[in-house]
C-alpha positions as a Python dict, from the first residue, in 0.01 Angstrom:
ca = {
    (1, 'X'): (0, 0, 0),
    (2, 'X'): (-74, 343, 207),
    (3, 'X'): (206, 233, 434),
    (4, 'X'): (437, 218, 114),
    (5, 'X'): (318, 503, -12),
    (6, 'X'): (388, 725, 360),
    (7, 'X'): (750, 570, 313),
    (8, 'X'): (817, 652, -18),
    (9, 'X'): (680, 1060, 83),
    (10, 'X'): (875, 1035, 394),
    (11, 'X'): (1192, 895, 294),
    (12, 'X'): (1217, 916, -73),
    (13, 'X'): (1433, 1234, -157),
    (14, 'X'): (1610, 1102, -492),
    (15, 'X'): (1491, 797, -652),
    (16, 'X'): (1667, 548, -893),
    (17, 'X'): (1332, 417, -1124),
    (18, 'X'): (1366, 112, -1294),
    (19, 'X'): (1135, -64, -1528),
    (20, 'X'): (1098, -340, -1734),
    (21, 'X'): (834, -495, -2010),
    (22, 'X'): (763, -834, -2089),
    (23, 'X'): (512, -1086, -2256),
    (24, 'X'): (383, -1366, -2036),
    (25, 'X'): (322, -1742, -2185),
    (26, 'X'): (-9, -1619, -2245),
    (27, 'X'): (82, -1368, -2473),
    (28, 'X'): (-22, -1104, -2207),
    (29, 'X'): (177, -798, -2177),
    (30, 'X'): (330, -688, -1842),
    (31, 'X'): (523, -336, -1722),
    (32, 'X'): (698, -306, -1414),
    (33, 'X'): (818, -6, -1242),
    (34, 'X'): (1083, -52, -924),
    (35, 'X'): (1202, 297, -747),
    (36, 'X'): (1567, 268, -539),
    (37, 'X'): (1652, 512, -243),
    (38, 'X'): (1852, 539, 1),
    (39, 'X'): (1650, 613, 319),
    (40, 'X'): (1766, 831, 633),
    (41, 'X'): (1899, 553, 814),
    (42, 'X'): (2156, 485, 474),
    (43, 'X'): (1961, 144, 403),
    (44, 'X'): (1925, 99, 24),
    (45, 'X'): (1557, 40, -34),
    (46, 'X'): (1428, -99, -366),
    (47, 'X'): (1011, -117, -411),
    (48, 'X'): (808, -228, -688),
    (49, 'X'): (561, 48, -733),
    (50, 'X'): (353, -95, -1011),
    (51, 'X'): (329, -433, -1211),
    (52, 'X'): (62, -390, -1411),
    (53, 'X'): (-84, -518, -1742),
    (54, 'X'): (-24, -382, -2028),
    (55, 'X'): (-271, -456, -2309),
    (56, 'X'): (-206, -124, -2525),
    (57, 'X'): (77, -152, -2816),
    (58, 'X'): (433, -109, -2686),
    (59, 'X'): (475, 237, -2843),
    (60, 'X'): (715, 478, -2710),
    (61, 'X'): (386, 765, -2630),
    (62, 'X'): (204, 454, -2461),
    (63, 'X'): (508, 371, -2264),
    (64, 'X'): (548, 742, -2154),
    (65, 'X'): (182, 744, -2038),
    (66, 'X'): (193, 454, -1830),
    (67, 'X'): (523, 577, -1624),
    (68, 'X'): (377, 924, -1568),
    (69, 'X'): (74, 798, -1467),
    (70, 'X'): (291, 601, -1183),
    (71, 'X'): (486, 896, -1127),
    (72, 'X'): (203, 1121, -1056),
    (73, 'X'): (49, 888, -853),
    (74, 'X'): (380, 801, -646),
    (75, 'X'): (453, 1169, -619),
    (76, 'X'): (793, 1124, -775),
    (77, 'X'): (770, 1472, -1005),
    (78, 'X'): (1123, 1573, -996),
    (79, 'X'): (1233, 1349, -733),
    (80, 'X'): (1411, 1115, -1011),
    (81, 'X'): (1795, 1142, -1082),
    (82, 'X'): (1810, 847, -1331),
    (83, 'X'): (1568, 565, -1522),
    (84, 'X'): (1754, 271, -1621),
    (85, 'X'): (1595, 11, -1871),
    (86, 'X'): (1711, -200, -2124),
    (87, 'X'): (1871, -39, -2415),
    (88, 'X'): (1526, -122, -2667),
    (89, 'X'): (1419, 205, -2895),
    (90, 'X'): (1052, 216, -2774),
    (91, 'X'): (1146, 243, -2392),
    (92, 'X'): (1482, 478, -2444),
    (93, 'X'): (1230, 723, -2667),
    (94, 'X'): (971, 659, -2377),
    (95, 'X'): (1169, 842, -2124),
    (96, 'X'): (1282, 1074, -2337),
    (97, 'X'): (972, 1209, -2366),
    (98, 'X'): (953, 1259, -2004),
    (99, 'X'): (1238, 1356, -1971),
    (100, 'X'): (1415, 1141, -1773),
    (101, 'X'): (1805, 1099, -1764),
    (102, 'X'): (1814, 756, -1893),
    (103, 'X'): (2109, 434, -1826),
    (104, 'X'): (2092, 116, -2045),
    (105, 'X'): (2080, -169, -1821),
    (106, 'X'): (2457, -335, -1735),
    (107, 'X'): (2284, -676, -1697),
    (108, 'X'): (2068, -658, -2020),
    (109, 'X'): (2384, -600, -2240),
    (110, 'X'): (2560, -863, -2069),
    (111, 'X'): (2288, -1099, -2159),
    (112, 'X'): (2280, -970, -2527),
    (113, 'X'): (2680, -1039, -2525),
    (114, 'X'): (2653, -1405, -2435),
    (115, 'X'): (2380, -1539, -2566),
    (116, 'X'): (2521, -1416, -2924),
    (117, 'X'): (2788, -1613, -2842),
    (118, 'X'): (2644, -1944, -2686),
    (119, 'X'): (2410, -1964, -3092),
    (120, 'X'): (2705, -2094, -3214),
    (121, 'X'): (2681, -2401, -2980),
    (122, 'X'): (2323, -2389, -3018),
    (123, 'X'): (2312, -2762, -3142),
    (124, 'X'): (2526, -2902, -2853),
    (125, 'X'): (2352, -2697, -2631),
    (126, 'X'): (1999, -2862, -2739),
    (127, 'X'): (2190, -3163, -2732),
    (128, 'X'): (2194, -3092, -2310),
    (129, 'X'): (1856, -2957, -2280),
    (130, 'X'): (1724, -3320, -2472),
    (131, 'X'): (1847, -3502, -2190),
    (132, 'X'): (1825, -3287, -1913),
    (133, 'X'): (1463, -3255, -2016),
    (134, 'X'): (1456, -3715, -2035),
    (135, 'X'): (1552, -3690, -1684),
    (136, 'X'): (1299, -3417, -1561),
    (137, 'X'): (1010, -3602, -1722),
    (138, 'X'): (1139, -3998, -1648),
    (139, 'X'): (1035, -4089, -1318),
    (140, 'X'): (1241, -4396, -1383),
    (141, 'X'): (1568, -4188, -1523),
    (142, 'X'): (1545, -3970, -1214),
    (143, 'X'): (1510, -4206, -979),
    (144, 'X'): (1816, -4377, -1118),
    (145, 'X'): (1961, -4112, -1104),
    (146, 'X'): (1951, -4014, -764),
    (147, 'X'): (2025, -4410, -673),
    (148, 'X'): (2334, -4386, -882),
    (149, 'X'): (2518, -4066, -681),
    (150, 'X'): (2377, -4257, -310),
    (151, 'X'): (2558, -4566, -432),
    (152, 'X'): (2881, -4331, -510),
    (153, 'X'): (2930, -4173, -220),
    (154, 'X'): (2714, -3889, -259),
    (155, 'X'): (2509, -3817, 30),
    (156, 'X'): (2313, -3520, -101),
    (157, 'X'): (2235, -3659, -488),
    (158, 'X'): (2139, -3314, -719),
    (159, 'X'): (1909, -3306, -967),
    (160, 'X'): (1994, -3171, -1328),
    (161, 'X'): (1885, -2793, -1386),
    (162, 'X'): (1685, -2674, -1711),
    (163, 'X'): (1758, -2375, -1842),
    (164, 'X'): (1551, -2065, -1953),
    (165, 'X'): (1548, -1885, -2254),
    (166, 'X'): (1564, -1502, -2165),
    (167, 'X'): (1836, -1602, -1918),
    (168, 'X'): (2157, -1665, -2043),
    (169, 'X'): (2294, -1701, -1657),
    (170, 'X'): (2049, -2036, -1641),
    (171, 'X'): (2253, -2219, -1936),
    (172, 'X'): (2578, -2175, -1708),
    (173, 'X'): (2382, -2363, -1397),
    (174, 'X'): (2283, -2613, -1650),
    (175, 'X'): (2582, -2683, -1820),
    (176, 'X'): (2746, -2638, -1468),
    (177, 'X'): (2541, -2929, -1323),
    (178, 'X'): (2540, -3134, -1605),
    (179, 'X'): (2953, -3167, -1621),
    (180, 'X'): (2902, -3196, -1218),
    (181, 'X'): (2715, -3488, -1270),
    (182, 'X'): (2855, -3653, -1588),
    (183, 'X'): (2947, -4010, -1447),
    (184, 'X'): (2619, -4027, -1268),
    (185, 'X'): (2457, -3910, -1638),
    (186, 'X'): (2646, -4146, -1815),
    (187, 'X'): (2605, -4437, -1564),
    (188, 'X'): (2262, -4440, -1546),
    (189, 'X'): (2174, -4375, -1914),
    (190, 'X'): (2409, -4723, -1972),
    (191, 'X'): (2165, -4867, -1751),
    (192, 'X'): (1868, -4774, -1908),
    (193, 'X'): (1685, -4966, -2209),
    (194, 'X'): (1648, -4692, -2494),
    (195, 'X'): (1743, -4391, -2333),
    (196, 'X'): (1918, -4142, -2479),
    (197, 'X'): (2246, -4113, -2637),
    (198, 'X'): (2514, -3923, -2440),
    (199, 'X'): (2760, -3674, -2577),
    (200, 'X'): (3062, -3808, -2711),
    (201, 'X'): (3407, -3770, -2541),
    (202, 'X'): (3494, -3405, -2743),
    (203, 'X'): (3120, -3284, -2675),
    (204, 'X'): (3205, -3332, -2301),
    (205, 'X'): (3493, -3161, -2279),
    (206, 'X'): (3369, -2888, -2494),
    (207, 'X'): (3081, -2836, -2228),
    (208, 'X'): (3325, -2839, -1954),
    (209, 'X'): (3531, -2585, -2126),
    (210, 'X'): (3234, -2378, -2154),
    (211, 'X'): (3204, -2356, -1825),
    (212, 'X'): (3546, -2208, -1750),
    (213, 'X'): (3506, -1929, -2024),
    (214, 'X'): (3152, -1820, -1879),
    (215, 'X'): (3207, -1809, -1522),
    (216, 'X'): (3335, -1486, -1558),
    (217, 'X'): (3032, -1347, -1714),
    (218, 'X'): (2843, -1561, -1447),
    (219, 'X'): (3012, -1376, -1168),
    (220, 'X'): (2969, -1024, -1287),
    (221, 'X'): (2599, -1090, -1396),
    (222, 'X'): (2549, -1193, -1026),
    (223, 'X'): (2741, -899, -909),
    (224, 'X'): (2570, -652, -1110),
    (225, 'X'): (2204, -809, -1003),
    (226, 'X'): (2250, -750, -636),
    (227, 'X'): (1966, -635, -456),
    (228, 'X'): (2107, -531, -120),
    (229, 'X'): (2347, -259, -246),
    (230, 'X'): (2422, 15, -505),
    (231, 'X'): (2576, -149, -826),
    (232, 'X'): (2635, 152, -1028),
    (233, 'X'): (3016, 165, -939),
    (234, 'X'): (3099, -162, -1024),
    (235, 'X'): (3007, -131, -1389),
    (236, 'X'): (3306, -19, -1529),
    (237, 'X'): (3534, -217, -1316),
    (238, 'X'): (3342, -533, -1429),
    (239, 'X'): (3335, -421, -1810),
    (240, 'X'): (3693, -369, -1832),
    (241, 'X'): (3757, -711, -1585),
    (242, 'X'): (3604, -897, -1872),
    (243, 'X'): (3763, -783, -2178),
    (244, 'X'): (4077, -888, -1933),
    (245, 'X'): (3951, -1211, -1861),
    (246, 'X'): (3882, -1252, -2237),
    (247, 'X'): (4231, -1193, -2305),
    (248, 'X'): (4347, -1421, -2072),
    (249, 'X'): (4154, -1666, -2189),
    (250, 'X'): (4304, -1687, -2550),
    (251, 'X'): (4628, -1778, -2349),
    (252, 'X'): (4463, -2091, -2252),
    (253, 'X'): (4452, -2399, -2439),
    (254, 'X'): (4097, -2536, -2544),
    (255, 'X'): (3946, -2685, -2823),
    (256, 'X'): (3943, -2473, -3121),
    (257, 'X'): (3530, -2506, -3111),
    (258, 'X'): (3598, -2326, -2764),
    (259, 'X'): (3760, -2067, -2903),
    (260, 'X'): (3560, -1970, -3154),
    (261, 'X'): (3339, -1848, -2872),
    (262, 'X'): (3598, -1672, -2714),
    (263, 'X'): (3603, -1478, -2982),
    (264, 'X'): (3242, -1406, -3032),
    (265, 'X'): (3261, -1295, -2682),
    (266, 'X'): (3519, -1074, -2715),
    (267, 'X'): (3386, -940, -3018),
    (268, 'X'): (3055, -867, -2894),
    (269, 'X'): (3189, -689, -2619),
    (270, 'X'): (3417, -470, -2827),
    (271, 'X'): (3182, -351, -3126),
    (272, 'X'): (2857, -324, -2954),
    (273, 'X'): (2825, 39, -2894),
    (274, 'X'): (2651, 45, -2555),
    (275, 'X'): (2932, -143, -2372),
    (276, 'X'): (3152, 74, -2573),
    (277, 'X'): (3031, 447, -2425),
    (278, 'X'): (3046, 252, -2051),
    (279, 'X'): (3318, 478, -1939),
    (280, 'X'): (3183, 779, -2151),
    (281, 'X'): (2919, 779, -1860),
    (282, 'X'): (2963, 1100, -1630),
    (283, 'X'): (2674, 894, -1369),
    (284, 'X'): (2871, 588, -1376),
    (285, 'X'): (3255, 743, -1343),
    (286, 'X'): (3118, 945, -1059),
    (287, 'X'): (2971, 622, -886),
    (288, 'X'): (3302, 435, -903),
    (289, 'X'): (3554, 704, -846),
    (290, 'X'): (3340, 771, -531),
    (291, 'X'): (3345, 375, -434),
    (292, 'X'): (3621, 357, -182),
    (293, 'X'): (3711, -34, -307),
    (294, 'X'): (3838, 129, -638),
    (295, 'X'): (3865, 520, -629),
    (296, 'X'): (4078, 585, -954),
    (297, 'X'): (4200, 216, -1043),
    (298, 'X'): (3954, 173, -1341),
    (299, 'X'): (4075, 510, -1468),
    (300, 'X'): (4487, 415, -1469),
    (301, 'X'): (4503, 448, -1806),
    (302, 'X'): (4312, 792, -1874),
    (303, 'X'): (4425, 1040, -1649),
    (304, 'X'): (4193, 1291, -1894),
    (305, 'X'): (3887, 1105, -1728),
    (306, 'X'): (3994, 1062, -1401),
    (307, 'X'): (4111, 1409, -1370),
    (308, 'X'): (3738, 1495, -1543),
    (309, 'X'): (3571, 1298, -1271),
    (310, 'X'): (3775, 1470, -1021),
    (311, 'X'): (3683, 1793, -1016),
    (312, 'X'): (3295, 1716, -1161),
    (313, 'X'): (3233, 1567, -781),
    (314, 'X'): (3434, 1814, -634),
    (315, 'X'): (3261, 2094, -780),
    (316, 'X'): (2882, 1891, -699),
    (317, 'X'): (2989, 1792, -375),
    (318, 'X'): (3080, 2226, -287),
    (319, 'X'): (2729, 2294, -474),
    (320, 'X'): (2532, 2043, -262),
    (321, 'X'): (2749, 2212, 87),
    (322, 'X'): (2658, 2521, -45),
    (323, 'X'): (2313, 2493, -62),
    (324, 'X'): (2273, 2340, 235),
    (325, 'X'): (2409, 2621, 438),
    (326, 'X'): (2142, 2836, 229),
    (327, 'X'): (1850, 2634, 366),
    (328, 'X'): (2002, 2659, 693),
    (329, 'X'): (2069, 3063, 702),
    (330, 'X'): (1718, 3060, 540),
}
């Protein structure tokens, strides 16, 4: 931890902080607090500087406490250019009170977006989980299972994924595998004494369907979660990519159950407020008109913004020149 500590002091100039609350199966509260730099030799650096438990009520004062209690001990008093959380009252009013320029998280409203959407499927989707679940817990099932894909060809059999509930993202992989594997399903629960009922020829091709329309949202929400590199400029060219792929997707023919969630989806994207304000973001026009891979093609369509962003980083990039010649006559 000292070595941490001697890094962060050392190479730490301006930090991104990040945090994060949750409740554990054992109804135990948890806050976690992640700092992002860039350090002298341009490496992006992301470190969890505290994970601890939380057993006071979530308040937006109690919050407050806990961060500037990790800032003070960190050092990080006026080292921090943004705090990005997810876009709940009590954290939002939490850094407010310290302060602290504050970005809803990309991935958290992405989450929001598509798990509205996937509760109108929530039966067929259960439907899934009962079986993937039959296979997880049956020895027998799972052995078959794996015998069935070795006698097909398949060298490498895979196993069915479960999903989890506070990741939307996991459904995809399930539903993903599950269509991946639907002879081998469908084989080996014929062969089976009272096993469970498969989905019927429309449910199939609904959860195939499904697939298509999501992998969008699967590849941003992988995009967006990178660890190795700065995701900031890529928020607005994935926002307006979906609402695209949305559109494209009503040109598609698919069950009319399958639309219906094409709809929620684009719905949800258009009336909730925080994707919405996206491009209203100063932080995150700066970050993308500064990303060489897209300079001004998000803003094509609002040369008021573009020319905005413009001349905001040309006038912070002459500040930040000119006070680095001050230090240096100093």
């Amino acid at each position: 931890m000292r070595e941490v500590k001697e890094l962060v002091a050392q190479e730490a100039e301006h930090v991104c902080l990040t945090t994060d609350c949750w409740t554990s199966r054992n109804n135990e509260s948890f806050m976690a607090i992640t700092i992002h730099f860039v350090d002298s030799n341009f490496s992006l650096q992301s470190i969890l500087i505290s994970c601890s438990l939380f057993n006071e009520n979530h308040t937006s004062s109690n919050l407050s406490k806990q961060i500037q209690k990790t800032i003070d001990e960190w050092h990080l008093e006026g080292k921090i250019e943004l705090a990005v959380s997810d876009n709940a009252s009590n954290i939002k009013n939490a850094l407010g009170l310290l302060k602290l320029k504050h970005l809803g998280c990309f991935a958290h409203t992405l989450n929001l977006v598509v798990q509205s959407a996937l509760t109108l499927e929530n039966d067929l989707i259960d439907k899934v989980k009962t079986i993937v679940t039959y296979f997880r817990r049956s020895t027998v099932a799972n052995n078959k299972l794996r015998t069935y894909q070795i006698n097909n060809g398949i060298d490498k059999p895979k196993k069915l994924l479960q999903d989890v509930q506070t990741r939307w993202n996991s459904t995809y992989y399930m539903l993903n595998r599950f269509i991946e594997l639907k002879n081998p399903i469908r084989g080996t629960l014929g062969l089976i004494d009272k096993a469970h009922q498969t989905l019927n020829s429309d449910e199939w091709t609904i959860i195939k369907e499904l697939c298509t329309v999501l992998r969008p949202f699967e590849e941003a929400t992988r995009a967006v979660s990178g660890e190795s590199y700065m995701t900031a400029s890529i928020v607005i060219v994935l926002a307006q990519g979906l609402l695209n792929a949305c559109k494209k997707l009503y040109t598609m023919e698919f069950n009319e159950r399958t639309v219906i969630i094409i709809k929620q989806l684009t719905d949800n994207i258009e009336n909730r407020d925080v994707w919405k304000n996206i491009d209203k973001s100063k932080t995150l026009c700066r970050c993308t008109f500064l990303d060489p891979r897209f300079k001004n093609i998000p803003f094509n369509n609002n040369d008021s913004l573009y020319e905005t962003t413009k001349n905001e980083v040309i006038e912070k990039t002459a500040n930040i020149i000119y006070l680095e010649r001050s230090n240096q006559m100093d």
